[in-house]
mmCIF file of C-alpha atoms in Angstrom:
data_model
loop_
_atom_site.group_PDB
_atom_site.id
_atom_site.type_symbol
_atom_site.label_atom_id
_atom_site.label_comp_id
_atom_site.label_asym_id
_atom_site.label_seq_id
_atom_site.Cartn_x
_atom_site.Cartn_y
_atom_site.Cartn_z
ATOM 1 C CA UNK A 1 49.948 109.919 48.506
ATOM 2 C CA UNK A 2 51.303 106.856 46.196
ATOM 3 C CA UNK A 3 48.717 103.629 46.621
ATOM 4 C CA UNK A 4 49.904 100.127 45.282
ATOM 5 C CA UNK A 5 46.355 98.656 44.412
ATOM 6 C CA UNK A 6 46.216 94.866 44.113
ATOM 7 C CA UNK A 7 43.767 92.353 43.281
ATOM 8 C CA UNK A 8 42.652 88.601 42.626
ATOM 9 C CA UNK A 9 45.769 87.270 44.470
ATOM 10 C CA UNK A 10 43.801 83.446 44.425
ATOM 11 C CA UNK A 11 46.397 82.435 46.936
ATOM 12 C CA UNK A 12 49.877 83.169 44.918
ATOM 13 C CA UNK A 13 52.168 83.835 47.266
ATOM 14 C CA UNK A 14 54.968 83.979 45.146
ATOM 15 C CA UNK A 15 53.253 86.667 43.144
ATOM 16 C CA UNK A 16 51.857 88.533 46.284
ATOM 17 C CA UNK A 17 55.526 88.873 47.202
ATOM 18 C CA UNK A 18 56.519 90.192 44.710
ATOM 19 C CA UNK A 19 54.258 93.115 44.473
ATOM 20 C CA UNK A 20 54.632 93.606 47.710
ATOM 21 C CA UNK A 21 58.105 94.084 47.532
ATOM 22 C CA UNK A 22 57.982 96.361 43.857
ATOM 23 C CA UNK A 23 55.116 98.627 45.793
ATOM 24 C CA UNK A 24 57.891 98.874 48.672
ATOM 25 C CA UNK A 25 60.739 99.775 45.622
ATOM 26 C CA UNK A 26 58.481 102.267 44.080
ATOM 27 C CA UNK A 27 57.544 103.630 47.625
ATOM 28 C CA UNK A 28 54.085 103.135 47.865
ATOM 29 C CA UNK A 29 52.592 104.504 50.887
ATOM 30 C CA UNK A 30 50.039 102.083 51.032
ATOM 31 C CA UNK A 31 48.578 99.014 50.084
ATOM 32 C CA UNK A 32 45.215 98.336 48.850
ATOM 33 C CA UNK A 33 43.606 95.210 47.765
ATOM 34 C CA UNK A 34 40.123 94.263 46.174
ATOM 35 C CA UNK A 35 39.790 90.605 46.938
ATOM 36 C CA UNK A 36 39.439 87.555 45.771
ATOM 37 C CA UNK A 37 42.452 86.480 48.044
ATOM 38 C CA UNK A 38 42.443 82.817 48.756
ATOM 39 C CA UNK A 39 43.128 80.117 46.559
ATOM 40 C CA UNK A 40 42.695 76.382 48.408
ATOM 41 C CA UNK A 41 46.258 76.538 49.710
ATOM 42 C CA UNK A 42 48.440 79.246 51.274
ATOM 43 C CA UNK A 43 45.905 80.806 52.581
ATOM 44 C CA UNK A 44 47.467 81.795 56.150
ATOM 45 C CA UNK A 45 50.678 82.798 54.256
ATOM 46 C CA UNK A 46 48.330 85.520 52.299
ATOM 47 C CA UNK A 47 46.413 86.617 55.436
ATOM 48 C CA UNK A 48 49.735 86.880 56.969
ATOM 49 C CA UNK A 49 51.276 88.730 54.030
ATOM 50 C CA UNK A 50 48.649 91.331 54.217
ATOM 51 C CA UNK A 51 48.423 91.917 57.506
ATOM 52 C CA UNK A 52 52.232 92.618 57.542
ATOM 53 C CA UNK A 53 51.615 95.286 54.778
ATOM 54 C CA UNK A 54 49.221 97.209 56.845
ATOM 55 C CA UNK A 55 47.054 96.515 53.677
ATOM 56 C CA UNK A 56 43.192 97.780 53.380
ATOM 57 C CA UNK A 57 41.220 95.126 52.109
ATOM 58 C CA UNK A 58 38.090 94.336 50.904
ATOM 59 C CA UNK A 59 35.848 91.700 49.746
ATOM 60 C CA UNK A 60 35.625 90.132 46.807
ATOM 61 C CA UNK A 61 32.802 87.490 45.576
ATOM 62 C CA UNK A 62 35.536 84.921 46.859
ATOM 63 C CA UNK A 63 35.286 86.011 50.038
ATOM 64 C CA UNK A 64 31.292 86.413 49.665
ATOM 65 C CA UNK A 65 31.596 82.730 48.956
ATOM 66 C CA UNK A 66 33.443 81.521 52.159
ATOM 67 C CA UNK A 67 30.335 83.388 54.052
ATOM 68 C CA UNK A 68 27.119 82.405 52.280
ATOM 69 C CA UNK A 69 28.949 78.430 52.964
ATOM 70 C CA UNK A 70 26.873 75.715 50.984
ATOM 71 C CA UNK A 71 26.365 72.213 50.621
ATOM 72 C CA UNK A 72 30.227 71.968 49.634
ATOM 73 C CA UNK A 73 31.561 68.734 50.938
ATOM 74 C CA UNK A 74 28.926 66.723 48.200
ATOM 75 C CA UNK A 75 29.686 68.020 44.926
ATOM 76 C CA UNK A 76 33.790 68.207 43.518
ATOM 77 C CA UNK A 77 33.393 71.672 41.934
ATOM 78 C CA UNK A 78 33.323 73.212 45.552
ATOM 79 C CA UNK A 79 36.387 71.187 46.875
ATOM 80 C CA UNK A 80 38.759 75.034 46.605
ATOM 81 C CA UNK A 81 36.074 76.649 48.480
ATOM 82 C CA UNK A 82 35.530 73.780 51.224
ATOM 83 C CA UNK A 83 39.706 73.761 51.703
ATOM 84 C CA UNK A 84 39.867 77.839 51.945
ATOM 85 C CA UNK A 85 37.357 77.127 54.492
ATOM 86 C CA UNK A 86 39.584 74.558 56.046
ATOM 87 C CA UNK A 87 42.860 76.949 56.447
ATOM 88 C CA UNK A 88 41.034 79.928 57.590
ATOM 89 C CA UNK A 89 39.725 78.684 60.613
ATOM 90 C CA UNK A 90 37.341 80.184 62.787
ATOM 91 C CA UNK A 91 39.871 83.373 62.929
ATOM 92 C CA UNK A 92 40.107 83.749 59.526
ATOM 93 C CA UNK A 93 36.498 83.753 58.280
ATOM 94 C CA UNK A 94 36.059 86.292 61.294
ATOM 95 C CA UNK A 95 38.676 88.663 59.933
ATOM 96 C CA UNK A 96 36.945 88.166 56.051
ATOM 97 C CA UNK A 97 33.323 89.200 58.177
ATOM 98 C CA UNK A 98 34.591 92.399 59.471
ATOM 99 C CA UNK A 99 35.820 93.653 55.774
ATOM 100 C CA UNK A 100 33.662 96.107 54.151
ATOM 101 C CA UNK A 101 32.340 95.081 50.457
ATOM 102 C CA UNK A 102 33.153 98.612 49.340
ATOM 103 C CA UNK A 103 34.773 101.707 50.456
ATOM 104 C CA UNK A 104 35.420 104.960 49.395
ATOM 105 C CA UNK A 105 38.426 106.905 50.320
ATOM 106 C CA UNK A 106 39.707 110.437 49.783
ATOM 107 C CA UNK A 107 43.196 111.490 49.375
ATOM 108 C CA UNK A 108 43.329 115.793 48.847
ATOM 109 C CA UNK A 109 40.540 116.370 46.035
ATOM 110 C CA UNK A 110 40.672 112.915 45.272
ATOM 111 C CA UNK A 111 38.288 110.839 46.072
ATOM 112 C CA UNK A 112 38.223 106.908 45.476
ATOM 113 C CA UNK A 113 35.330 103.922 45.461
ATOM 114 C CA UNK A 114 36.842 100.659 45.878
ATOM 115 C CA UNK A 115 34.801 97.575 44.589
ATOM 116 C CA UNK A 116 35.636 94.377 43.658
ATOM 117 C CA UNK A 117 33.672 93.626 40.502
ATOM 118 C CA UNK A 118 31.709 97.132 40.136
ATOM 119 C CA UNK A 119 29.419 99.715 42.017
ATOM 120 C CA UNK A 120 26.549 97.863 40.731
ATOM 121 C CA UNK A 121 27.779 94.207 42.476
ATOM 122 C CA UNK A 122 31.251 92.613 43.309
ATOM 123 C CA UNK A 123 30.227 90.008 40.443
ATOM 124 C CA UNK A 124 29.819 92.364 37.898
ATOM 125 C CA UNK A 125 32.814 92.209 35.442
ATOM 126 C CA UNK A 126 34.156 95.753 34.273
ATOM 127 C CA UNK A 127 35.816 95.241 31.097
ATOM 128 C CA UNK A 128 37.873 97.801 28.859
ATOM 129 C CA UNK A 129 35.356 96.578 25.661
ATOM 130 C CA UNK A 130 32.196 97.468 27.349
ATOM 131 C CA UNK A 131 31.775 101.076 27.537
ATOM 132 C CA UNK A 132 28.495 101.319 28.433
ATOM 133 C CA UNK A 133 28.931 99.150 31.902
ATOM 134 C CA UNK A 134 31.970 101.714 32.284
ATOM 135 C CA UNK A 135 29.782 104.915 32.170
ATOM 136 C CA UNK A 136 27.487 103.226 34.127
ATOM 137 C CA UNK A 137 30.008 102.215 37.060
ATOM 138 C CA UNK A 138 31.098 105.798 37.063
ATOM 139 C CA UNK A 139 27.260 106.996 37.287
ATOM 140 C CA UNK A 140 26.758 104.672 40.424
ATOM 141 C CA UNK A 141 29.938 105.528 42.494
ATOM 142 C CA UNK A 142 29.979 109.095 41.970
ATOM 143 C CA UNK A 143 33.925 109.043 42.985
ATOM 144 C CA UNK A 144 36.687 110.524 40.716
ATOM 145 C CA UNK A 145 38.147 106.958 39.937
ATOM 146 C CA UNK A 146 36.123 103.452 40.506
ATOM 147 C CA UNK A 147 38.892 101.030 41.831
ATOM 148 C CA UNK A 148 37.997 97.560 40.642
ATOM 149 C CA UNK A 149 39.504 94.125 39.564
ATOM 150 C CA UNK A 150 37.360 90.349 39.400
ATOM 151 C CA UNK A 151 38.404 90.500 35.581
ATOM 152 C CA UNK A 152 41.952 89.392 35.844
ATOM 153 C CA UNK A 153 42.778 92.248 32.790
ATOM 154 C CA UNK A 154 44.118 95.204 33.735
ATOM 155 C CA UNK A 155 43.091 98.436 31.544
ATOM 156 C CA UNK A 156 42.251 102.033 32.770
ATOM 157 C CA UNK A 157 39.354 104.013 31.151
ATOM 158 C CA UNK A 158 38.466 108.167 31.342
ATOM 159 C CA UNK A 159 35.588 110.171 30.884
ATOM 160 C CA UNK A 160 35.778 113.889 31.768
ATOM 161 C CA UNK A 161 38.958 113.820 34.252
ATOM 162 C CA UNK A 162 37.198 110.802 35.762
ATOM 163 C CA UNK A 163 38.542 107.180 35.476
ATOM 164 C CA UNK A 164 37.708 103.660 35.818
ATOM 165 C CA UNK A 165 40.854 101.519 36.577
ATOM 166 C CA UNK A 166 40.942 97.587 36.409
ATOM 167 C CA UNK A 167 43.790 96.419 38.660
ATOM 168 C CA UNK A 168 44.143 93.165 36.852
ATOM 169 C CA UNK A 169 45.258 90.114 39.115
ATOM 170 C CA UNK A 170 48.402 89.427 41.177
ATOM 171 C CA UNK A 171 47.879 85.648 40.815
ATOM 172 C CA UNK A 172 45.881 84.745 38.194
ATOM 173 C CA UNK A 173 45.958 87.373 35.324
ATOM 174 C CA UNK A 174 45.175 87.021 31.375
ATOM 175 C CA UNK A 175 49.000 87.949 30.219
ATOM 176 C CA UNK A 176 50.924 84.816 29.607
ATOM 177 C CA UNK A 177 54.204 85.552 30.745
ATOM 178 C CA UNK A 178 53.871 84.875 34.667
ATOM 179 C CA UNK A 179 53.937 88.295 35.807
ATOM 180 C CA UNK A 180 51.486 89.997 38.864
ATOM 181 C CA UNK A 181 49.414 92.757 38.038
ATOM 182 C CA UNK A 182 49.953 95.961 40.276
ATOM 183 C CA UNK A 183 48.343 99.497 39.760
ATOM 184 C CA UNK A 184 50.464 102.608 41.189
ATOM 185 C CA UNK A 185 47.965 105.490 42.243
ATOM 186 C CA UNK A 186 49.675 108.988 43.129
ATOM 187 C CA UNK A 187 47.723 111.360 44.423
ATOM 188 C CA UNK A 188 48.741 114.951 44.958
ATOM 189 C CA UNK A 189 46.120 117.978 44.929
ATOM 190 C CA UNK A 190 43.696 117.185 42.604
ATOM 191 C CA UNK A 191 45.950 115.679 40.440
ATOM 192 C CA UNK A 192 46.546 111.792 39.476
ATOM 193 C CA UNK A 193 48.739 110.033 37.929
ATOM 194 C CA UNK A 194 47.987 105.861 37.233
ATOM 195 C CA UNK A 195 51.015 103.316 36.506
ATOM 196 C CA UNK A 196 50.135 100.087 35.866
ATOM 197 C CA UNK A 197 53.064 97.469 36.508
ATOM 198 C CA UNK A 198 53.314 94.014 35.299
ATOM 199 C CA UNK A 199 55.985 92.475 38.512
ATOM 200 C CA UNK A 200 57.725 89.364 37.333
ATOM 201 C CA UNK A 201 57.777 86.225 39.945
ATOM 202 C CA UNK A 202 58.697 82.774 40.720
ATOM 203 C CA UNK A 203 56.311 80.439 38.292
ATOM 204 C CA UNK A 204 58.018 77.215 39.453
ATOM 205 C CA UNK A 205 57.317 77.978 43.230
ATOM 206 C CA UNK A 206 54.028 78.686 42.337
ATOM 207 C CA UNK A 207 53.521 75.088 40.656
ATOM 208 C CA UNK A 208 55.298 73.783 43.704
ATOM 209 C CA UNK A 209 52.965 75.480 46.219
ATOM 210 C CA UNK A 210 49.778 75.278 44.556
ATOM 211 C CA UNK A 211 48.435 71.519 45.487
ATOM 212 C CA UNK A 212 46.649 69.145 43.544
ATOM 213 C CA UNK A 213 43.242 70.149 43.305
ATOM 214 C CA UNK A 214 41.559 70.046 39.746
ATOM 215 C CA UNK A 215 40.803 74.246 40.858
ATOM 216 C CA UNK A 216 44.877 74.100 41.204
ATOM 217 C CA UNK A 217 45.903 72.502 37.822
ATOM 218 C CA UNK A 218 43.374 74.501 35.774
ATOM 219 C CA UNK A 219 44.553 78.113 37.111
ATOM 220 C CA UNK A 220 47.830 76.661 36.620
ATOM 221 C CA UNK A 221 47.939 76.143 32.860
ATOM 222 C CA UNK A 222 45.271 78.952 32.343
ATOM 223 C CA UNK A 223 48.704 81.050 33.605
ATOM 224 C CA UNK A 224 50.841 79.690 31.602
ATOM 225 C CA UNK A 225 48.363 80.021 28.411
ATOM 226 C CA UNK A 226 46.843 83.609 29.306
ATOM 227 C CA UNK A 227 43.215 81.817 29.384
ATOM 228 C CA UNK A 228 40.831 81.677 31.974
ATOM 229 C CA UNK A 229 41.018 78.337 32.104
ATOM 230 C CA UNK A 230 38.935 77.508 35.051
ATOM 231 C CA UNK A 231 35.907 79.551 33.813
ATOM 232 C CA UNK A 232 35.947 77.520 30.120
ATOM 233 C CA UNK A 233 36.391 74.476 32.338
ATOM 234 C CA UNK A 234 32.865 75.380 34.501
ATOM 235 C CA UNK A 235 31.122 76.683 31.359
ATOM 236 C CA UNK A 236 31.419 73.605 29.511
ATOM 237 C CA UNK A 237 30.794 71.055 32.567
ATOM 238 C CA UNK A 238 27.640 73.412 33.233
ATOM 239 C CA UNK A 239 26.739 72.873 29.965
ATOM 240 C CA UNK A 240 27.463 69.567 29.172
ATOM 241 C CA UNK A 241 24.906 68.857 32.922
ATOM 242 C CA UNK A 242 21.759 70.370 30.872
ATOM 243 C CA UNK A 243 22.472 73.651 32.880
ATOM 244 C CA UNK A 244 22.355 72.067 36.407
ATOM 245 C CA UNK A 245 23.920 73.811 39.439
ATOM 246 C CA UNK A 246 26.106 72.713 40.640
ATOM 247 C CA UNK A 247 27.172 70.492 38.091
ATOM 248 C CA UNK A 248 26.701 66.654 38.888
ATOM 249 C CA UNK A 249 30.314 64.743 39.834
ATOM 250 C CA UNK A 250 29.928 62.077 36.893
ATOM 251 C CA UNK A 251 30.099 64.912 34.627
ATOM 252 C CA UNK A 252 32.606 67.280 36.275
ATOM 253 C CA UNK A 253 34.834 63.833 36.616
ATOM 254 C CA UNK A 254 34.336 62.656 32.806
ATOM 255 C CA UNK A 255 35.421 66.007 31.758
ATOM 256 C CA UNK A 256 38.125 66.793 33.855
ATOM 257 C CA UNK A 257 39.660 63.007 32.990
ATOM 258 C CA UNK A 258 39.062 64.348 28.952
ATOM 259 C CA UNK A 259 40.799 67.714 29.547
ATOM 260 C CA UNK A 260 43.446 65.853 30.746
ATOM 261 C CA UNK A 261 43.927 63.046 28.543
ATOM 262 C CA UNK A 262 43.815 65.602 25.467
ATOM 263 C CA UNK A 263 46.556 67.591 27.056
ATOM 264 C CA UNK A 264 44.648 70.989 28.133
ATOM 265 C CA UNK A 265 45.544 70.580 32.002
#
């Protein structure tokens, strides 16, 4: 059994093409993705794209988002989440209901627990740095390999023939050179073997397609940088709004117009 495992496509398409084609290439039998699908745009063209791929899904705090719905239309820093909204429709946030938040598969000896952030919560960030939160993960799930993404970073981690492995993100990952990530998982006996792929794709058709939204031309130049941009941005408007939540519009407004007068958007 050979599973491409994807993550965090944020509504690339471009990207989400391509590692659907390289997972078709390297003859992947199927294809698995942890969430965090939608960005504010495109978002029928990745529903679509999955479905096509016969792709098991499930949710990520994105999609957690979209069904715990807010007061979004009165503060800016909600305006991606009240457009995904928009283009799923009443079909769409049906089809994100009826995903599981985990699962666990088992392939032969192998078994698998799929999660979007960890075990412990599909927030939870798993990072190769923090060990501890690794030995933990594989504590809770009590699966030969923990299947996770929400990072963006792509690493894989063992202890005692049992592994935690980051898929990174198709659309919105940490490596500067405008690539998708994509893990290959084969499976045969109790054997496994773990490729992780970074699948170059179409960075101009991705600037073309991904509207105009501050969310939009944030994730944009956090690409092209390697920088979580978007997270920096939300820290410092947080921040800079005496901790408030969500953070007032004068503020998110001021600081978006300074980011982009000094040349970080």
């Amino acid at each position: 059994m050979k599973l491409a495992v994807i993550s965090d496509i944020h509504g690339n398409t471009p990207a989400l093409r391509a590692v659907l084609a390289e997972a078709a290439r390297a003859g992947a039998d199927r294809i698995v993705a942890l969430g965090d699908l939608f960005g504010p745009e495109n978002t029928q063209a990745v529903l679509a794209g999955l479905r096509a791929a016969d792709a098991f899904v499930i949710r990520g705090n994105g999609e957690r988002y979209q069904l715990e719905r807010g007061d979004w239309e009165n503060w800016d820093q909600y305006a991606a989440l009240l457009a995904i909204e928009r283009e799923l429709g009443t079909e769409g946030l049906q089809w994100i209901t009826a995903l599981p938040v985990q699962a666990s598969l088992r392939f032969d000896a192998v078994s698998l627990r799929l999660t979007h952030g960890s075990p412990k919560a599909d927030n939870d960030p798993l990072t190769k740095e923090n060990r501890p939160a690794l030995r933990r993960a594989l504590r809770l799930a009590g699966e030969t390999v923990v299947l996770c993404g929400h990072t963006h970073s792509a690493f894989l981690y063992e202890q005692r023939s049992r592994y935690v492995c980051n898929v990174g993100s198709v659309g919105m990952n940490h490596n500067g050179d405008f690539t998708a990530d994509m893990t290959l998982l084969t499976i045969k006996g109790g054997e496994i073997a773990c490729e992780q792929r970074r699948v170059p794709y179409d960075f101009a058709e991705r600037r073309r397609t991904a509207g105009d939204l501050p969310w939009a031309k944030l994730t944009l130049r956090g690409i092209e940088t390697g920088e979580n941009l978007f997270l920096r941005f939300m820290r410092e408007a947080q921040k800079r709004g005496g901790g408030k939540w969500p953070v007032p519009n004068d503020i998110w407004r001021r600081l978006y117009a300074e980011w982009t007068d000094a040349g970080l958007i």
